[in-house]
PDB file of C-alpha atoms in Angstrom:
ATOM      1  CA  MET A   1      19.377  38.772  15.846  1.00  0.00           C
ATOM      2  CA  MET A   2      18.056  37.614  12.221  1.00  0.00           C
ATOM      3  CA  LEU A   3      17.956  33.903  13.772  1.00  0.00           C
ATOM      4  CA  VAL A   4      16.364  35.186  16.789  1.00  0.00           C
ATOM      5  CA  GLY A   5      13.621  36.939  15.058  1.00  0.00           C
ATOM      6  CA  VAL A   6      13.274  33.380  13.135  1.00  0.00           C
ATOM      7  CA  VAL A   7      13.395  31.701  16.612  1.00  0.00           C
ATOM      8  CA  SER A   8      10.362  34.127  17.934  1.00  0.00           C
ATOM      9  CA  THR A   9       8.211  34.124  14.994  1.00  0.00           C
ATOM     10  CA  ALA A  10       8.567  29.907  15.165  1.00  0.00           C
ATOM     11  CA  ILE A  11       7.719  30.429  18.891  1.00  0.00           C
ATOM     12  CA  ALA A  12       4.498  33.070  18.410  1.00  0.00           C
ATOM     13  CA  LEU A  13       2.455  30.401  16.119  1.00  0.00           C
ATOM     14  CA  PRO A  14      -0.232  28.262  17.939  1.00  0.00           C
ATOM     15  CA  ALA A  15       0.572  24.455  18.958  1.00  0.00           C
ATOM     16  CA  GLY A  16      -2.148  23.624  16.402  1.00  0.00           C
ATOM     17  CA  SER A  17      -0.843  26.104  13.467  1.00  0.00           C
ATOM     18  CA  ALA A  18      -0.080  23.581  10.334  1.00  0.00           C
ATOM     19  CA  THR A  19       1.699  24.712   7.332  1.00  0.00           C
ATOM     20  CA  ALA A  20       2.816  23.009   4.396  1.00  0.00           C
ATOM     21  CA  HIS A  21       4.762  20.012   4.791  1.00  0.00           C
ATOM     22  CA  PRO A  22       6.626  19.190   0.885  1.00  0.00           C
ATOM     23  CA  PHE A  23      10.111  18.058   2.731  1.00  0.00           C
ATOM     24  CA  GLY A  24       7.888  16.228   5.403  1.00  0.00           C
ATOM     25  CA  ASP A  25       6.880  12.458   5.053  1.00  0.00           C
ATOM     26  CA  PRO A  26       5.734  11.746   1.957  1.00  0.00           C
ATOM     27  CA  GLU A  27       2.677  10.578   0.290  1.00  0.00           C
ATOM     28  CA  SER A  28       2.490   6.767  -0.837  1.00  0.00           C
ATOM     29  CA  ALA A  29       0.357   5.070  -3.774  1.00  0.00           C
ATOM     30  CA  ALA A  30      -0.300   1.687  -4.820  1.00  0.00           C
ATOM     31  CA  ILE A  31      -1.365   0.871  -7.856  1.00  0.00           C
ATOM     32  CA  SER A  32      -2.422  -2.714  -9.129  1.00  0.00           C
ATOM     33  CA  LEU A  33      -4.691  -4.508 -11.428  1.00  0.00           C
ATOM     34  CA  ILE A  34      -7.811  -5.245  -9.490  1.00  0.00           C
ATOM     35  CA  THR A  35      -9.387  -7.102 -12.564  1.00  0.00           C
ATOM     36  CA  THR A  36      -8.300  -7.294 -16.395  1.00  0.00           C
ATOM     37  CA  ASP A  37      -9.356  -4.272 -17.461  1.00  0.00           C
ATOM     38  CA  SER A  38      -9.091  -1.795 -14.443  1.00  0.00           C
ATOM     39  CA  VAL A  39      -6.790  -0.502 -12.576  1.00  0.00           C
ATOM     40  CA  ARG A  40      -6.279   0.976  -8.825  1.00  0.00           C
ATOM     41  CA  VAL A  41      -4.552   3.967  -7.173  1.00  0.00           C
ATOM     42  CA  HIS A  42      -4.600   3.551  -3.716  1.00  0.00           C
ATOM     43  CA  TRP A  43      -3.013   6.974  -2.177  1.00  0.00           C
ATOM     44  CA  GLN A  44      -2.131   7.841   1.423  1.00  0.00           C
ATOM     45  CA  VAL A  45      -1.144  11.260   3.178  1.00  0.00           C
ATOM     46  CA  GLY A  46       2.188  11.333   4.469  1.00  0.00           C
ATOM     47  CA  MET A  47       1.758  14.199   7.208  1.00  0.00           C
ATOM     48  CA  VAL A  48      -1.472  13.992   8.530  1.00  0.00           C
ATOM     49  CA  ASP A  49      -2.126  18.140   9.116  1.00  0.00           C
ATOM     50  CA  ASP A  50      -1.299  17.965   5.207  1.00  0.00           C
ATOM     51  CA  TYR A  51      -5.446  17.463   5.243  1.00  0.00           C
ATOM     52  CA  THR A  52      -5.651  20.846   7.119  1.00  0.00           C
ATOM     53  CA  TYR A  53      -3.794  22.223   4.375  1.00  0.00           C
ATOM     54  CA  LEU A  54      -5.706  20.617   1.640  1.00  0.00           C
ATOM     55  CA  ALA A  55      -9.005  21.729   3.204  1.00  0.00           C
ATOM     56  CA  GLN A  56      -7.961  25.142   2.974  1.00  0.00           C
ATOM     57  CA  SER A  57      -6.961  24.932  -0.340  1.00  0.00           C
ATOM     58  CA  LEU A  58     -10.582  23.475  -1.179  1.00  0.00           C
ATOM     59  CA  ASP A  59     -12.332  26.452   0.836  1.00  0.00           C
ATOM     60  CA  LEU A  60     -13.121  24.162   3.452  1.00  0.00           C
ATOM     61  CA  LEU A  61     -12.484  25.987   6.387  1.00  0.00           C
ATOM     62  CA  PRO A  62     -13.719  29.398   7.741  1.00  0.00           C
ATOM     63  CA  GLU A  63     -11.159  31.988   7.079  1.00  0.00           C
ATOM     64  CA  GLU A  64     -10.822  32.680  10.850  1.00  0.00           C
ATOM     65  CA  ARG A  65      -9.245  29.393  10.415  1.00  0.00           C
ATOM     66  CA  THR A  66      -5.861  30.789   9.013  1.00  0.00           C
ATOM     67  CA  LEU A  67      -3.812  33.159  10.436  1.00  0.00           C
ATOM     68  CA  LEU A  68      -1.918  36.962   9.191  1.00  0.00           C
ATOM     69  CA  ASP A  69       0.768  34.748   8.461  1.00  0.00           C
ATOM     70  CA  GLY A  70      -0.734  32.509   6.329  1.00  0.00           C
ATOM     71  CA  VAL A  71      -0.525  29.181   9.050  1.00  0.00           C
ATOM     72  CA  VAL A  72      -3.608  27.156   9.054  1.00  0.00           C
ATOM     73  CA  ASP A  73      -4.873  26.209  12.534  1.00  0.00           C
ATOM     74  CA  ALA A  74      -5.125  22.569  12.377  1.00  0.00           C
ATOM     75  CA  ARG A  75      -8.075  20.525  14.179  1.00  0.00           C
ATOM     76  CA  ASP A  76      -8.713  16.905  14.493  1.00  0.00           C
ATOM     77  CA  GLY A  77     -12.047  16.552  12.440  1.00  0.00           C
ATOM     78  CA  ASP A  78     -10.235  17.415   9.515  1.00  0.00           C
ATOM     79  CA  PRO A  79      -9.563  14.943   7.713  1.00  0.00           C
ATOM     80  CA  GLU A  80     -12.763  14.118   8.198  1.00  0.00           C
ATOM     81  CA  LEU A  81     -14.002  17.441   6.596  1.00  0.00           C
ATOM     82  CA  VAL A  82     -12.247  16.396   3.892  1.00  0.00           C
ATOM     83  CA  ALA A  83     -13.172  13.021   3.261  1.00  0.00           C
ATOM     84  CA  ALA A  84     -16.734  13.870   3.191  1.00  0.00           C
ATOM     85  CA  SER A  85     -16.180  16.528   1.243  1.00  0.00           C
ATOM     86  CA  PRO A  86     -17.234  16.694  -2.604  1.00  0.00           C
ATOM     87  CA  LYS A  87     -14.436  18.462  -3.421  1.00  0.00           C
ATOM     88  CA  PHE A  88     -12.099  16.515  -2.060  1.00  0.00           C
ATOM     89  CA  THR A  89     -13.636  13.805  -4.837  1.00  0.00           C
ATOM     90  CA  ALA A  90     -13.564  16.175  -7.462  1.00  0.00           C
ATOM     91  CA  TYR A  91      -9.738  17.114  -6.719  1.00  0.00           C
ATOM     92  CA  LEU A  92      -8.762  13.420  -6.475  1.00  0.00           C
ATOM     93  CA  LEU A  93     -10.580  13.268  -9.978  1.00  0.00           C
ATOM     94  CA  ARG A  94      -8.253  15.771 -11.429  1.00  0.00           C
ATOM     95  CA  HIS A  95      -5.073  14.449  -9.849  1.00  0.00           C
ATOM     96  CA  LEU A  96      -5.063  10.935 -10.392  1.00  0.00           C
ATOM     97  CA  GLY A  97      -5.595   9.513 -13.736  1.00  0.00           C
ATOM     98  CA  VAL A  98      -5.011   6.448 -16.138  1.00  0.00           C
ATOM     99  CA  THR A  99      -4.084   6.272 -19.141  1.00  0.00           C
ATOM    100  CA  ALA A 100      -4.782   3.207 -21.579  1.00  0.00           C
ATOM    101  CA  ASN A 101      -5.124   1.162 -24.847  1.00  0.00           C
ATOM    102  CA  GLY A 102      -4.796   5.076 -26.272  1.00  0.00           C
ATOM    103  CA  ALA A 103      -7.926   5.962 -23.662  1.00  0.00           C
ATOM    104  CA  ALA A 104      -8.195   7.858 -20.540  1.00  0.00           C
ATOM    105  CA  CYS A 105      -9.969   5.481 -18.336  1.00  0.00           C
ATOM    106  CA  ARG A 106     -13.290   6.194 -16.015  1.00  0.00           C
ATOM    107  CA  GLY A 107     -12.604   6.763 -12.475  1.00  0.00           C
ATOM    108  CA  THR A 108     -14.568   5.854  -9.606  1.00  0.00           C
ATOM    109  CA  VAL A 109     -13.241   7.403  -5.831  1.00  0.00           C
ATOM    110  CA  GLN A 110     -14.245   4.011  -3.480  1.00  0.00           C
ATOM    111  CA  PRO A 111     -15.952   4.573  -0.188  1.00  0.00           C
ATOM    112  CA  ILE A 112     -13.881   6.111   2.384  1.00  0.00           C
ATOM    113  CA  GLU A 113     -13.513   4.778   5.876  1.00  0.00           C
ATOM    114  CA  ASP A 114     -10.636   6.468   7.341  1.00  0.00           C
ATOM    115  CA  LEU A 115      -8.809   8.638   5.589  1.00  0.00           C
ATOM    116  CA  VAL A 116      -5.784   9.019   8.252  1.00  0.00           C
ATOM    117  CA  ALA A 117      -5.534   5.052   8.587  1.00  0.00           C
ATOM    118  CA  ASP A 118      -6.499   3.830   5.249  1.00  0.00           C
ATOM    119  CA  GLY A 119      -6.158   6.034   2.683  1.00  0.00           C
ATOM    120  CA  VAL A 120      -8.240   6.141  -0.548  1.00  0.00           C
ATOM    121  CA  ASP A 121      -8.967   3.890  -3.535  1.00  0.00           C
ATOM    122  CA  VAL A 122      -9.631   5.402  -7.073  1.00  0.00           C
ATOM    123  CA  ASP A 123     -10.336   2.684  -9.317  1.00  0.00           C
ATOM    124  CA  PHE A 124     -10.413   3.106 -13.000  1.00  0.00           C
ATOM    125  CA  GLN A 125     -12.118   1.275 -15.679  1.00  0.00           C
ATOM    126  CA  CYS A 126     -10.166   0.769 -18.850  1.00  0.00           C
ATOM    127  CA  THR A 127     -11.259  -0.285 -22.080  1.00  0.00           C
ATOM    128  CA  GLY A 128      -9.987  -3.830 -22.985  1.00  0.00           C
ATOM    129  CA  ASP A 129      -7.585  -5.536 -20.605  1.00  0.00           C
ATOM    130  CA  VAL A 130      -4.394  -3.950 -19.317  1.00  0.00           C
ATOM    131  CA  THR A 131      -1.043  -4.723 -20.010  1.00  0.00           C
ATOM    132  CA  ARG A 132       0.557  -1.223 -19.636  1.00  0.00           C
ATOM    133  CA  ALA A 133      -1.080   1.828 -18.294  1.00  0.00           C
ATOM    134  CA  ASP A 134       0.149   5.805 -18.116  1.00  0.00           C
ATOM    135  CA  VAL A 135      -0.879   6.975 -14.192  1.00  0.00           C
ATOM    136  CA  MET A 136      -0.795  10.209 -13.437  1.00  0.00           C
ATOM    137  CA  ILE A 137      -0.441  11.416  -9.379  1.00  0.00           C
ATOM    138  CA  SER A 138      -0.181  14.983  -9.082  1.00  0.00           C
ATOM    139  CA  MET A 139      -1.293  15.043  -5.339  1.00  0.00           C
ATOM    140  CA  LEU A 140      -0.671  17.921  -3.312  1.00  0.00           C
ATOM    141  CA  THR A 141       1.647  19.709  -5.912  1.00  0.00           C
ATOM    142  CA  ASP A 142      -0.678  22.369  -6.866  1.00  0.00           C
ATOM    143  CA  LEU A 143       0.274  23.223  -3.287  1.00  0.00           C
ATOM    144  CA  SER A 144       3.279  23.101  -3.489  1.00  0.00           C
ATOM    145  CA  ALA A 145       5.698  21.207  -6.148  1.00  0.00           C
ATOM    146  CA  TYR A 146       8.173  19.379  -4.224  1.00  0.00           C
ATOM    147  CA  TYR A 147       5.244  17.308  -2.795  1.00  0.00           C
ATOM    148  CA  THR A 148       6.853  13.692  -3.404  1.00  0.00           C
ATOM    149  CA  THR A 149       4.314  10.235  -3.758  1.00  0.00           C
ATOM    150  CA  LEU A 150       6.478   7.241  -4.229  1.00  0.00           C
ATOM    151  CA  ALA A 151       4.092   4.817  -5.668  1.00  0.00           C
ATOM    152  CA  THR A 152       5.085   1.045  -5.799  1.00  0.00           C
ATOM    153  CA  GLY A 153       2.952  -1.262  -8.567  1.00  0.00           C
ATOM    154  CA  PRO A 154       3.418  -4.955  -9.686  1.00  0.00           C
ATOM    155  CA  GLU A 155       6.484  -6.903  -9.310  1.00  0.00           C
ATOM    156  CA  GLY A 156       8.113  -4.593  -7.771  1.00  0.00           C
ATOM    157  CA  GLN A 157       8.011  -1.640  -9.927  1.00  0.00           C
ATOM    158  CA  ARG A 158       8.717   1.878  -8.207  1.00  0.00           C
ATOM    159  CA  GLU A 159       8.617   5.550  -9.161  1.00  0.00           C
ATOM    160  CA  ALA A 160       8.458   9.176  -7.609  1.00  0.00           C
ATOM    161  CA  TYR A 161       5.983  11.073  -8.798  1.00  0.00           C
ATOM    162  CA  ASN A 162       6.571  15.150  -7.813  1.00  0.00           C
ATOM    163  CA  GLY A 163       5.245  18.742  -9.580  1.00  0.00           C
ATOM    164  CA  SER A 164       8.092  18.248 -12.247  1.00  0.00           C
ATOM    165  CA  GLN A 165       7.170  14.256 -12.816  1.00  0.00           C
ATOM    166  CA  THR A 166       3.214  13.509 -12.752  1.00  0.00           C
ATOM    167  CA  SER A 167       3.099  10.516 -14.572  1.00  0.00           C
ATOM    168  CA  TYR A 168       4.749   7.436 -15.417  1.00  0.00           C
ATOM    169  CA  SER A 169       4.125   4.139 -17.190  1.00  0.00           C
ATOM    170  CA  TRP A 170       3.027   0.758 -15.903  1.00  0.00           C
ATOM    171  CA  SER A 171       3.377  -2.630 -17.187  1.00  0.00           C
ATOM    172  CA  PHE A 172       0.589  -5.440 -15.685  1.00  0.00           C
ATOM    173  CA  ASP A 173      -0.038  -8.660 -16.190  1.00  0.00           C
ATOM    174  CA  PRO A 174      -3.954  -9.281 -17.418  1.00  0.00           C
ATOM    175  CA  SER A 175      -3.330 -13.076 -16.141  1.00  0.00           C
ATOM    176  CA  ALA A 176      -2.662 -12.498 -12.770  1.00  0.00           C
ATOM    177  CA  ALA A 177      -5.797 -10.401 -12.141  1.00  0.00           C
ATOM    178  CA  PRO A 178      -8.242 -13.440 -12.844  1.00  0.00           C
ATOM    179  CA  ALA A 179      -6.263 -15.900 -11.524  1.00  0.00           C
ATOM    180  CA  ALA A 180      -6.452 -14.133  -7.992  1.00  0.00           C
ATOM    181  CA  LEU A 181     -10.150 -14.015  -8.457  1.00  0.00           C
ATOM    182  CA  ASN A 182     -10.008 -17.864  -9.744  1.00  0.00           C
ATOM    183  CA  THR A 183      -8.722 -18.711  -6.873  1.00  0.00           C
ATOM    184  CA  GLY A 184     -11.336 -16.996  -4.496  1.00  0.00           C
ATOM    185  CA  ARG A 185     -13.506 -18.711  -6.738  1.00  0.00           C
ATOM    186  CA  SER A 186     -11.670 -22.349  -6.207  1.00  0.00           C
ATOM    187  CA  ALA A 187     -11.655 -22.022  -2.846  1.00  0.00           C
ATOM    188  CA  LEU A 188     -15.670 -21.658  -2.726  1.00  0.00           C
ATOM    189  CA  LEU A 189     -16.427 -24.633  -4.642  1.00  0.00           C
ATOM    190  CA  GLN A 190     -13.722 -26.571  -2.189  1.00  0.00           C
ATOM    191  CA  ILE A 191     -15.391 -25.657   0.674  1.00  0.00           C
ATOM    192  CA  SER A 192     -19.022 -26.398  -1.000  1.00  0.00           C
ATOM    193  CA  ALA A 193     -17.442 -29.422  -1.862  1.00  0.00           C
ATOM    194  CA  VAL A 194     -16.320 -30.740   1.278  1.00  0.00           C
ATOM    195  CA  ILE A 195     -19.732 -29.852   2.826  1.00  0.00           C
ATOM    196  CA  GLY A 196     -21.916 -31.769   0.061  1.00  0.00           C
ATOM    197  CA  LEU A 197     -19.445 -34.650   0.916  1.00  0.00           C
ATOM    198  CA  LEU A 198     -19.857 -34.458   4.496  1.00  0.00           C
ATOM    199  CA  ILE A 199     -24.077 -34.064   3.899  1.00  0.00           C
ATOM    200  CA  VAL A 200     -23.756 -37.011   2.238  1.00  0.00           C
ATOM    201  CA  LEU A 201     -21.473 -39.444   4.246  1.00  0.00           C
ATOM    202  CA  GLY A 202     -24.082 -38.617   7.281  1.00  0.00           C
ATOM    203  CA  ALA A 203     -26.899 -39.702   4.931  1.00  0.00           C
ATOM    204  CA  ALA A 204     -24.988 -42.736   4.381  1.00  0.00           C
ATOM    205  CA  GLY A 205     -24.104 -43.403   7.765  1.00  0.00           C
ATOM    206  CA  VAL A 206     -27.349 -43.081   8.963  1.00  0.00           C
ATOM    207  CA  GLY A 207     -28.905 -45.519   6.008  1.00  0.00           C
ATOM    208  CA  LEU A 208     -25.615 -47.430   7.156  1.00  0.00           C
ATOM    209  CA  ARG A 209     -27.144 -47.591  10.926  1.00  0.00           C
ATOM    210  CA  ARG A 210     -30.541 -48.444   9.802  1.00  0.00           C
ATOM    211  CA  TYR A 211     -29.980 -51.154   7.622  1.00  0.00           C
ATOM    212  CA  ARG A 212     -27.509 -52.783  10.422  1.00  0.00           C
ATOM    213  CA  ARG A 213     -30.613 -52.129  12.947  1.00  0.00           C
ATOM    214  CA  ARG A 214     -32.523 -54.138  10.714  1.00  0.00           C
ATOM    215  CA  ARG A 215     -29.950 -56.529  10.317  1.00  0.00           C
ATOM    216  CA  ALA A 216     -29.663 -57.382  13.759  1.00  0.00           C
ATOM    217  CA  LEU A 217     -33.753 -57.533  14.281  1.00  0.00           C
ATOM    218  CA  ALA A 218     -34.255 -59.924  11.649  1.00  0.00           C
ATOM    219  CA  ALA A 219     -31.472 -61.986  12.848  1.00  0.00           C
ATOM    220  CA  THR A 220     -32.963 -62.144  16.501  1.00  0.00           C
ATOM    221  CA  SER A 221     -36.567 -63.252  15.145  1.00  0.00           C
ATOM    222  CA  LEU A 222     -34.388 -66.174  13.517  1.00  0.00           C
ATOM    223  CA  THR A 223     -32.754 -67.609  16.245  1.00  0.00           C
ATOM    224  CA  SER A 224     -35.425 -67.046  19.457  1.00  0.00           C
ATOM    225  CA  PRO A 225     -37.683 -69.667  19.795  1.00  0.00           C
ATOM    226  CA  PRO A 226     -41.616 -69.183  19.477  1.00  0.00           C
ATOM    227  CA  ALA A 227     -43.336 -67.987  22.654  1.00  0.00           C
ATOM    228  CA  VAL A 228     -45.532 -70.190  23.821  1.00  0.00           C
ATOM    229  CA  SER A 229     -48.890 -69.317  25.441  1.00  0.00           C
ATOM    230  CA  ASP A 230     -50.069 -70.330  29.171  1.00  0.00           C
ATOM    231  CA  HIS A 231     -53.069 -71.682  27.198  1.00  0.00           C
ATOM    232  CA  HIS A 232     -51.115 -73.932  25.514  1.00  0.00           C
ATOM    233  CA  GLN A 233     -48.937 -75.192  28.235  1.00  0.00           C
ATOM    234  CA  LYS A 234     -51.554 -75.818  30.170  1.00  0.00           C
ATOM    235  CA  ALA A 235     -53.512 -78.383  27.720  1.00  0.00           C
ATOM    236  CA  GLU A 236     -50.277 -80.065  27.851  1.00  0.00           C
ATOM    237  CA  LEU A 237     -49.997 -81.013  30.847  1.00  0.00           C
TER     238      LEU A 237
END
């Protein structure tokens, strides 16, 4: 009888209803060094309708969207509603954090284009080069401590964040960040050098053609007999 009651309750829920999914697909995070003193945390949700649950917790939904049993009516525009809210920006800066060189790094949420497809980037500006940093991730754990974020970092580092473990220490190689930037500059310089070389070769080709043309005209004037006028020919006759 108890099983039937549970099944009946599940059937009675609206098709668009949503509840938290702490045991669904985990969240993901990628931690990287984008400059020698700046750490980026890229975060992405595991289940799309968790944005509806998050929107409810941030008081972004009208009361009628929450049913009597606490289930939330999920709608397609909920992720966009979350992404556009300053409350979400503040939430990100509360639940993502980086500490390096004994000081907290200043976080900046980057513009969000497609929250579902691309997730969100938060960049943390630190004081001095970062070789090791403590990265805190507690996203959605205020909704349920069982939410898990699987994080990856440089050189294959991996950690699992959840409500009972929200911070890990990550190691970085600062020389890797400027190397990537220098590679871009080097490529740009190489392209500029090639373009410059093509311009020089093109100019040299034009000059060479003009020189050859002048040589040819000069040779023709030396080998051709001088023109004799009709009046001079008649005088000789």
